[in-house]
């Protein structure tokens, strides 16, 4: 079996790697960057920092990236990049900034709208280069050939994939995550752990993606609690944990970019669309129940997840490994203060009324087809109900 492995052309990893941004820009033959970021990065002073590093290059700034970006939000950035003939994009931020930059590069270079590029279509042609600088340890978007953009007209979360969406370079500097609020750190880290687990159990898993997924689980699981604390409480152990989770998140991104995600992500996106739950948080809400349901699809792999996550020894029997894994995921949610759907503000009547639509959207995304235990419309509907009951009885 031959697998096509997609990776960014250059990855700088480590504390302080952001200082090498200008060299990275030159190394890919560019000199007129445009920063794509959001208002938070601007107010935190991070935009000023990287602008100073890029001196004396002429730098344009688009700081209006929206959370869970829609296609309409990209238009002003496309205009700015075209008007100033920028030759590369510096994506600074979490998944929303990096996903936006990928989409902006695509539309600047090839025109059309994001609807023209959604799966099953593949984006294989190159666009102007994106240099991804994640400021959260989570989405792995810096190492994936994927972007998710919402349609402003229909509300659909459009999944776009293909080697043309892979960032040309990535700078993975954990020091940029030190000022993340605990909630954002937790949501993004759980997203990364979900990527590692889903890539490992995916029907598209392969020997290459397995190595990245295993390394990601080993780095993230034992460090996730220590990595998610408020900035004012950070000590040396927390900082070390953040460095490990940051690397784990990038490796998990490489893993799922080459093996796909599965049912948790398939069911998570509709929760984001309808209730505006942050992506990592909706994954967290689903993860224990969907893992429990999926165990029988590949019992061996799930037992191995528990071993790689440091929850049981390799001599442990499968039943114990499974029980421990699901209990760990439930415990992780409560220790990281993941709210229930109700606590987040979701009304049961609205949720129930949307179950059929959400199940359709989940299946249409294609991700559930990678799940070790397969599902149909009726099964996904019953799982949405089960998730509610698991949280609220
Ligand atoms: Fe994700």
CSV table of C-alpha atoms and ligand atoms in Angstrom, one decimal:
chain,number,residue,atom,x,y,z
A,1,UNK,CA,0.0,0.0,0.0
A,2,UNK,CA,1.3,3.4,-1.0
A,3,UNK,CA,0.4,6.5,1.2
A,4,UNK,CA,0.9,10.1,0.1
A,5,UNK,CA,2.3,12.0,3.1
A,6,UNK,CA,1.7,15.7,3.3
A,7,UNK,CA,3.9,17.9,5.4
A,8,UNK,CA,4.8,21.7,5.5
A,9,UNK,CA,8.1,22.4,3.6
A,10,UNK,CA,9.8,23.8,6.6
A,11,UNK,CA,8.9,23.6,10.3
A,12,UNK,CA,10.8,25.6,13.0
A,13,UNK,CA,10.1,24.1,16.4
A,14,UNK,CA,11.1,25.4,19.8
A,15,UNK,CA,11.0,28.3,22.3
A,16,UNK,CA,12.1,31.5,20.5
A,17,UNK,CA,11.7,30.1,17.0
A,18,UNK,CA,9.5,33.1,16.2
A,19,UNK,CA,12.8,35.1,16.1
A,20,UNK,CA,13.6,33.3,12.8
A,21,UNK,CA,10.5,34.5,10.9
A,22,UNK,CA,12.3,36.9,8.6
A,23,UNK,CA,14.8,34.1,7.6
A,24,UNK,CA,11.9,31.8,6.9
A,25,UNK,CA,10.2,34.4,4.7
A,26,UNK,CA,13.4,34.8,2.7
A,27,UNK,CA,14.0,31.1,2.5
A,28,UNK,CA,10.7,30.6,0.6
A,29,UNK,CA,11.6,33.5,-1.8
A,30,UNK,CA,9.1,36.1,-0.4
A,31,UNK,CA,9.5,39.7,0.8
A,32,UNK,CA,6.0,41.3,1.0
A,33,UNK,CA,4.1,39.6,3.8
A,34,UNK,CA,0.6,40.2,5.0
A,35,UNK,CA,-0.2,39.2,8.6
A,36,UNK,CA,-3.6,37.4,8.9
A,37,UNK,CA,-4.7,37.6,12.6
A,38,UNK,CA,-7.4,38.5,15.0
A,39,UNK,CA,-8.0,41.4,17.3
A,40,UNK,CA,-6.8,39.5,20.4
A,41,UNK,CA,-3.4,39.0,18.9
A,42,UNK,CA,-3.3,42.6,18.1
A,43,UNK,CA,-4.2,43.7,21.6
A,44,UNK,CA,-1.8,41.2,23.2
A,45,UNK,CA,1.0,43.0,21.3
A,46,UNK,CA,2.0,39.9,19.3
A,47,UNK,CA,1.4,41.7,16.0
A,48,UNK,CA,3.9,44.4,17.0
A,49,UNK,CA,6.4,41.7,18.0
A,50,UNK,CA,6.4,39.9,14.7
A,51,UNK,CA,6.3,43.2,12.8
A,52,UNK,CA,9.5,44.2,14.5
A,53,UNK,CA,11.1,40.8,13.7
A,54,UNK,CA,10.2,41.3,10.0
A,55,UNK,CA,11.8,44.8,9.8
A,56,UNK,CA,12.5,46.4,7.3
A,57,UNK,CA,10.1,44.4,5.1
A,58,UNK,CA,6.9,46.2,4.1
A,59,UNK,CA,4.1,44.5,6.1
A,60,UNK,CA,0.4,44.6,5.7
A,61,UNK,CA,-1.9,43.6,8.5
A,62,UNK,CA,-5.4,42.1,8.4
A,63,UNK,CA,-6.5,41.8,12.0
A,64,UNK,CA,-10.2,41.0,11.6
A,65,UNK,CA,-10.2,37.2,11.5
A,66,UNK,CA,-13.5,35.9,13.0
A,67,UNK,CA,-13.8,32.9,15.3
A,68,UNK,CA,-15.0,29.9,13.2
A,69,UNK,CA,-14.5,32.1,10.1
A,70,UNK,CA,-17.1,32.4,7.3
A,71,UNK,CA,-16.4,33.0,3.6
A,72,UNK,CA,-17.7,36.6,3.8
A,73,UNK,CA,-15.2,37.5,6.5
A,74,UNK,CA,-12.3,36.8,4.0
A,75,UNK,CA,-13.3,39.4,1.4
A,76,UNK,CA,-11.6,42.4,3.0
A,77,UNK,CA,-8.3,40.4,3.4
A,78,UNK,CA,-8.4,39.3,-0.2
A,79,UNK,CA,-8.7,42.9,-1.3
A,80,UNK,CA,-5.9,44.0,0.9
A,81,UNK,CA,-3.5,41.3,-0.3
A,82,UNK,CA,-4.4,42.0,-3.9
A,83,UNK,CA,-4.1,45.7,-3.6
A,84,UNK,CA,-0.6,45.6,-2.0
A,85,UNK,CA,0.5,42.6,-4.1
A,86,UNK,CA,1.6,40.7,-1.0
A,87,UNK,CA,3.6,37.6,-1.9
A,88,UNK,CA,3.0,35.6,1.3
A,89,UNK,CA,0.6,35.4,4.3
A,90,UNK,CA,1.7,35.1,7.9
A,91,UNK,CA,-1.1,33.3,9.8
A,92,UNK,CA,-0.8,34.3,13.4
A,93,UNK,CA,-3.3,32.8,15.9
A,94,UNK,CA,-5.3,29.7,16.5
A,95,UNK,CA,-7.1,27.5,14.0
A,96,UNK,CA,-9.4,30.3,12.8
A,97,UNK,CA,-6.5,32.6,11.7
A,98,UNK,CA,-4.6,29.7,10.0
A,99,UNK,CA,-7.7,28.4,8.3
A,100,UNK,CA,-8.6,31.9,7.1
A,101,UNK,CA,-5.1,32.5,5.7
A,102,UNK,CA,-5.2,29.2,3.8
A,103,UNK,CA,-8.6,30.2,2.3
A,104,UNK,CA,-7.4,33.8,1.5
A,105,UNK,CA,-4.3,32.5,-0.2
A,106,UNK,CA,-6.4,30.1,-2.3
A,107,UNK,CA,-9.0,32.8,-3.4
A,108,UNK,CA,-6.3,35.4,-4.1
A,109,UNK,CA,-4.4,33.0,-6.3
A,110,UNK,CA,-7.2,31.1,-8.0
A,111,UNK,CA,-10.4,33.2,-7.6
A,112,UNK,CA,-13.9,31.8,-7.1
A,113,UNK,CA,-15.6,31.2,-3.8
A,114,UNK,CA,-15.0,28.6,-1.1
A,115,UNK,CA,-18.0,26.6,-2.2
A,116,UNK,CA,-16.1,25.8,-5.4
A,117,UNK,CA,-13.4,24.1,-3.4
A,118,UNK,CA,-15.2,22.0,-0.8
A,119,UNK,CA,-14.9,18.2,-0.6
A,120,UNK,CA,-15.2,16.0,-2.5
A,121,UNK,CA,-13.2,18.4,-4.7
A,122,UNK,CA,-9.5,18.4,-3.8
A,123,UNK,CA,-7.3,21.6,-3.8
A,124,UNK,CA,-4.1,20.4,-5.3
A,125,UNK,CA,-2.7,23.5,-7.0
A,126,UNK,CA,-0.4,25.8,-5.1
A,127,UNK,CA,-1.4,29.3,-3.9
A,128,UNK,CA,0.7,32.1,-2.5
A,129,UNK,CA,2.7,30.7,0.5
A,130,UNK,CA,1.2,30.6,4.0
A,131,UNK,CA,3.6,30.7,7.0
A,132,UNK,CA,1.6,29.4,9.9
A,133,UNK,CA,2.4,30.6,13.4
A,134,UNK,CA,0.1,28.9,15.9
A,135,UNK,CA,-0.5,30.6,19.2
A,136,UNK,CA,-2.6,27.8,20.6
A,137,UNK,CA,-1.5,24.2,21.1
A,138,UNK,CA,-4.4,22.5,19.5
A,139,UNK,CA,-5.8,22.6,16.0
A,140,UNK,CA,-2.6,21.4,14.2
A,141,UNK,CA,-3.7,23.5,11.3
A,142,UNK,CA,-0.1,24.5,10.8
A,143,UNK,CA,0.6,21.0,9.6
A,144,UNK,CA,-2.6,20.0,7.8
A,145,UNK,CA,-3.8,20.3,4.2
A,146,UNK,CA,-7.2,21.2,5.5
A,147,UNK,CA,-9.3,24.3,6.1
A,148,UNK,CA,-12.8,24.6,7.5
A,149,UNK,CA,-14.8,27.8,6.4
A,150,UNK,CA,-18.4,28.4,7.2
A,151,UNK,CA,-20.8,29.5,4.4
A,152,UNK,CA,-22.2,32.8,5.4
A,153,UNK,CA,-25.3,32.0,3.3
A,154,UNK,CA,-26.2,28.5,4.3
A,155,UNK,CA,-24.3,28.1,7.7
A,156,UNK,CA,-22.6,24.9,6.4
A,157,UNK,CA,-19.1,24.3,7.7
A,158,UNK,CA,-17.3,23.6,4.4
A,159,UNK,CA,-14.4,21.2,4.6
A,160,UNK,CA,-11.7,21.9,2.0
A,161,UNK,CA,-8.8,19.6,1.6
A,162,UNK,CA,-5.7,19.0,-0.6
A,163,UNK,CA,-2.0,19.5,-0.8
A,164,UNK,CA,-2.5,23.1,-2.1
A,165,UNK,CA,-3.8,24.0,1.4
A,166,UNK,CA,-0.7,22.9,3.3
A,167,UNK,CA,1.3,25.8,4.8
A,168,UNK,CA,4.6,26.3,3.1
A,169,UNK,CA,6.3,26.8,6.5
A,170,UNK,CA,5.3,26.6,10.1
A,171,UNK,CA,6.8,28.2,13.2
A,172,UNK,CA,5.9,26.2,16.3
A,173,UNK,CA,7.0,28.3,19.3
A,174,UNK,CA,5.4,27.2,22.6
A,175,UNK,CA,6.3,30.5,24.2
A,176,UNK,CA,3.5,32.1,22.2
A,177,UNK,CA,1.0,29.9,24.2
A,178,UNK,CA,2.1,31.1,27.6
A,179,UNK,CA,-0.5,33.8,27.9
A,180,UNK,CA,-3.4,31.7,26.8
A,181,UNK,CA,-6.4,31.8,29.1
A,182,UNK,CA,-7.1,28.4,30.7
A,183,UNK,CA,-10.3,27.8,28.9
A,184,UNK,CA,-8.7,28.3,25.4
A,185,UNK,CA,-5.7,26.2,26.4
A,186,UNK,CA,-8.0,23.4,27.6
A,187,UNK,CA,-10.3,23.4,24.6
A,188,UNK,CA,-7.5,23.5,22.1
A,189,UNK,CA,-5.5,20.8,23.9
A,190,UNK,CA,-8.5,18.5,24.0
A,191,UNK,CA,-8.9,19.1,20.3
A,192,UNK,CA,-5.3,18.0,19.8
A,193,UNK,CA,-5.8,14.9,21.9
A,194,UNK,CA,-8.9,14.0,19.9
A,195,UNK,CA,-6.9,14.4,16.7
A,196,UNK,CA,-4.3,11.9,18.0
A,197,UNK,CA,-6.9,9.3,19.2
A,198,UNK,CA,-9.1,9.6,16.0
A,199,UNK,CA,-6.1,9.4,13.7
A,200,UNK,CA,-4.9,6.3,15.5
A,201,UNK,CA,-8.3,4.5,15.3
A,202,UNK,CA,-9.3,5.9,11.9
A,203,UNK,CA,-9.9,3.4,9.0
A,204,UNK,CA,-7.4,5.5,7.0
A,205,UNK,CA,-4.6,5.1,9.6
A,206,UNK,CA,-1.3,3.9,8.3
A,207,UNK,CA,2.1,3.2,9.7
A,208,UNK,CA,3.3,6.7,9.1
A,209,UNK,CA,0.3,8.4,10.7
A,210,UNK,CA,0.4,5.9,13.6
A,211,UNK,CA,3.8,7.1,14.6
A,212,UNK,CA,2.7,10.7,14.8
A,213,UNK,CA,-0.5,9.8,16.6
A,214,UNK,CA,1.2,7.7,19.1
A,215,UNK,CA,3.8,10.4,19.8
A,216,UNK,CA,1.0,13.0,20.1
A,217,UNK,CA,-0.9,10.9,22.6
A,218,UNK,CA,2.3,10.3,24.7
A,219,UNK,CA,3.1,14.0,24.8
A,220,UNK,CA,-0.4,15.3,25.3
A,221,UNK,CA,-2.2,13.0,27.8
A,222,UNK,CA,0.3,13.1,30.7
A,223,UNK,CA,0.7,16.8,30.3
A,224,UNK,CA,-2.7,18.2,29.5
A,225,UNK,CA,-3.7,19.1,33.0
A,226,UNK,CA,-0.5,20.9,33.8
A,227,UNK,CA,-0.5,22.7,30.5
A,228,UNK,CA,-4.0,24.2,31.2
A,229,UNK,CA,-3.6,26.7,34.0
A,230,UNK,CA,-4.1,30.5,34.1
A,231,UNK,CA,-1.0,32.5,33.1
A,232,UNK,CA,-0.5,34.0,36.6
A,233,UNK,CA,-0.1,30.5,38.1
A,234,UNK,CA,2.4,29.2,35.6
A,235,UNK,CA,5.5,27.4,37.1
A,236,UNK,CA,8.4,25.6,35.5
A,237,UNK,CA,6.4,22.3,35.4
A,238,UNK,CA,3.5,24.0,33.6
A,239,UNK,CA,5.8,25.6,31.1
A,240,UNK,CA,7.4,22.2,30.3
A,241,UNK,CA,4.0,20.7,30.0
A,242,UNK,CA,3.0,23.5,27.5
A,243,UNK,CA,6.0,22.8,25.4
A,244,UNK,CA,5.2,19.1,25.2
A,245,UNK,CA,1.5,19.7,24.4
A,246,UNK,CA,2.5,22.2,21.7
A,247,UNK,CA,4.7,19.6,20.0
A,248,UNK,CA,2.0,17.0,20.5
A,249,UNK,CA,-0.6,19.2,18.8
A,250,UNK,CA,1.6,19.7,15.7
A,251,UNK,CA,2.3,15.9,15.5
A,252,UNK,CA,-1.4,15.2,16.0
A,253,UNK,CA,-2.1,17.6,13.1
A,254,UNK,CA,0.3,15.6,10.9
A,255,UNK,CA,-1.3,12.4,12.0
A,256,UNK,CA,-4.9,13.4,11.1
A,257,UNK,CA,-3.8,15.2,8.0
A,258,UNK,CA,-2.6,11.8,6.8
A,259,UNK,CA,-5.2,9.6,8.4
A,260,UNK,CA,-8.3,11.8,8.8
A,261,UNK,CA,-10.5,12.3,11.8
A,262,UNK,CA,-13.6,10.3,12.6
A,263,UNK,CA,-17.0,10.3,14.3
A,264,UNK,CA,-16.2,12.8,17.1
A,265,UNK,CA,-15.2,15.5,14.6
A,266,UNK,CA,-18.1,14.6,12.3
A,267,UNK,CA,-20.6,15.2,15.1
A,268,UNK,CA,-18.7,18.1,16.6
A,269,UNK,CA,-18.9,20.4,13.6
A,270,UNK,CA,-22.7,20.7,13.6
A,271,UNK,CA,-22.6,21.5,17.4
A,272,UNK,CA,-20.3,24.4,16.4
A,273,UNK,CA,-22.6,25.6,13.6
A,274,UNK,CA,-25.9,25.5,15.6
A,275,UNK,CA,-24.8,26.4,19.1
A,276,UNK,CA,-21.5,28.3,18.5
A,277,UNK,CA,-19.6,25.9,20.8
A,278,UNK,CA,-15.9,26.3,20.4
A,279,UNK,CA,-14.5,23.4,18.3
A,280,UNK,CA,-12.3,21.8,21.0
A,281,UNK,CA,-15.1,22.1,23.6
A,282,UNK,CA,-17.7,20.4,21.5
A,283,UNK,CA,-15.1,17.6,20.8
A,284,UNK,CA,-14.6,17.3,24.6
A,285,UNK,CA,-18.4,17.0,25.1
A,286,UNK,CA,-18.6,14.2,22.7
A,287,UNK,CA,-15.4,12.3,23.3
A,288,UNK,CA,-16.2,10.0,26.3
A,289,UNK,CA,-19.6,8.9,24.8
A,290,UNK,CA,-18.4,8.4,21.3
A,291,UNK,CA,-15.2,6.7,22.4
A,292,UNK,CA,-17.3,4.3,24.5
A,293,UNK,CA,-19.6,3.6,21.5
A,294,UNK,CA,-16.7,3.0,19.1
A,295,UNK,CA,-14.6,0.7,21.3
A,296,UNK,CA,-16.0,-2.5,19.7
A,297,UNK,CA,-15.1,-1.2,16.2
A,298,UNK,CA,-11.4,-1.7,17.0
A,299,UNK,CA,-10.9,-3.0,20.5
A,300,UNK,CA,-7.2,-3.5,20.1
A,301,UNK,CA,-6.5,0.0,18.9
A,302,UNK,CA,-8.5,1.7,21.7
A,303,UNK,CA,-6.7,-0.5,24.3
A,304,UNK,CA,-3.4,0.7,22.8
A,305,UNK,CA,-4.6,4.3,23.1
A,306,UNK,CA,-4.9,3.8,26.9
A,307,UNK,CA,-1.4,2.4,27.0
A,308,UNK,CA,0.2,5.2,24.9
A,309,UNK,CA,-1.7,7.8,27.0
A,310,UNK,CA,0.0,6.3,30.1
A,311,UNK,CA,-3.3,5.2,31.6
A,312,UNK,CA,-2.6,1.4,31.9
A,313,UNK,CA,0.4,-0.9,31.4
A,314,UNK,CA,0.9,-2.8,28.2
A,315,UNK,CA,0.1,-6.0,30.0
A,316,UNK,CA,-3.4,-4.8,31.1
A,317,UNK,CA,-6.4,-6.7,29.7
A,318,UNK,CA,-8.5,-5.0,27.0
A,319,UNK,CA,-11.6,-4.6,29.2
A,320,UNK,CA,-9.6,-2.7,31.9
A,321,UNK,CA,-7.9,-0.6,29.2
A,322,UNK,CA,-11.3,0.4,27.7
A,323,UNK,CA,-12.9,1.2,31.0
A,324,UNK,CA,-9.9,3.2,32.1
A,325,UNK,CA,-9.8,5.2,28.8
A,326,UNK,CA,-13.4,6.2,29.0
A,327,UNK,CA,-13.2,7.1,32.7
A,328,UNK,CA,-10.1,9.1,32.0
A,329,UNK,CA,-11.8,11.1,29.3
A,330,UNK,CA,-14.8,11.8,31.6
A,331,UNK,CA,-12.4,12.8,34.4
A,332,UNK,CA,-10.4,15.0,32.1
A,333,UNK,CA,-13.5,17.0,31.1
A,334,UNK,CA,-14.5,17.6,34.7
A,335,UNK,CA,-10.9,18.6,35.8
A,336,UNK,CA,-10.7,21.0,32.8
A,337,UNK,CA,-14.2,22.4,33.6
A,338,UNK,CA,-15.7,21.5,30.3
A,339,UNK,CA,-19.3,22.6,30.6
A,340,UNK,CA,-22.3,20.4,29.9
A,341,UNK,CA,-24.4,21.4,26.9
A,342,UNK,CA,-27.0,22.8,29.3
A,343,UNK,CA,-24.3,24.8,31.2
A,344,UNK,CA,-23.1,26.2,27.9
A,345,UNK,CA,-26.6,27.5,27.2
A,346,UNK,CA,-28.0,24.9,24.9
A,347,UNK,CA,-31.8,24.4,25.4
A,348,UNK,CA,-33.0,20.8,25.2
A,349,UNK,CA,-35.9,21.6,23.0
A,350,UNK,CA,-33.7,23.3,20.4
A,351,UNK,CA,-31.1,20.5,20.6
A,352,UNK,CA,-33.8,17.8,20.1
A,353,UNK,CA,-35.3,19.6,17.2
A,354,UNK,CA,-32.0,19.8,15.5
A,355,UNK,CA,-30.8,16.2,16.0
A,356,UNK,CA,-31.9,15.0,12.7
A,357,UNK,CA,-30.3,17.9,10.8
A,358,UNK,CA,-27.1,17.6,12.8
A,359,UNK,CA,-26.9,13.9,12.1
A,360,UNK,CA,-27.3,14.5,8.4
A,361,UNK,CA,-24.6,17.2,8.5
A,362,UNK,CA,-22.3,14.9,10.4
A,363,UNK,CA,-22.6,12.1,7.9
A,364,UNK,CA,-22.3,14.5,5.0
A,365,UNK,CA,-18.9,15.7,6.3
A,366,UNK,CA,-17.5,12.3,5.5
A,367,UNK,CA,-15.6,12.0,8.8
A,368,UNK,CA,-17.9,9.3,10.4
A,369,UNK,CA,-17.0,7.0,7.5
A,370,UNK,CA,-13.5,6.8,9.0
A,371,UNK,CA,-14.8,5.6,12.4
A,372,UNK,CA,-13.8,2.1,13.5
A,373,UNK,CA,-17.5,1.4,14.3
A,374,UNK,CA,-19.7,2.6,11.4
A,375,UNK,CA,-22.9,4.6,11.8
A,376,UNK,CA,-26.0,5.5,9.8
A,377,UNK,CA,-28.4,8.4,10.2
A,378,UNK,CA,-30.4,6.7,12.9
A,379,UNK,CA,-27.4,5.7,14.9
A,380,UNK,CA,-25.9,9.2,14.9
A,381,UNK,CA,-29.3,10.6,16.0
A,382,UNK,CA,-29.3,8.1,18.9
A,383,UNK,CA,-25.7,9.1,19.8
A,384,UNK,CA,-26.6,12.8,20.0
A,385,UNK,CA,-29.4,11.8,22.4
A,386,UNK,CA,-27.0,9.6,24.3
A,387,UNK,CA,-24.5,12.5,24.7
A,388,UNK,CA,-27.2,14.7,26.2
A,389,UNK,CA,-28.3,12.0,28.6
A,390,UNK,CA,-24.7,11.2,29.6
A,391,UNK,CA,-24.4,14.8,30.7
A,392,UNK,CA,-27.8,15.5,32.2
A,393,UNK,CA,-29.3,12.2,33.0
B,1,LIG,FE1,-10.2,19.3,15.5
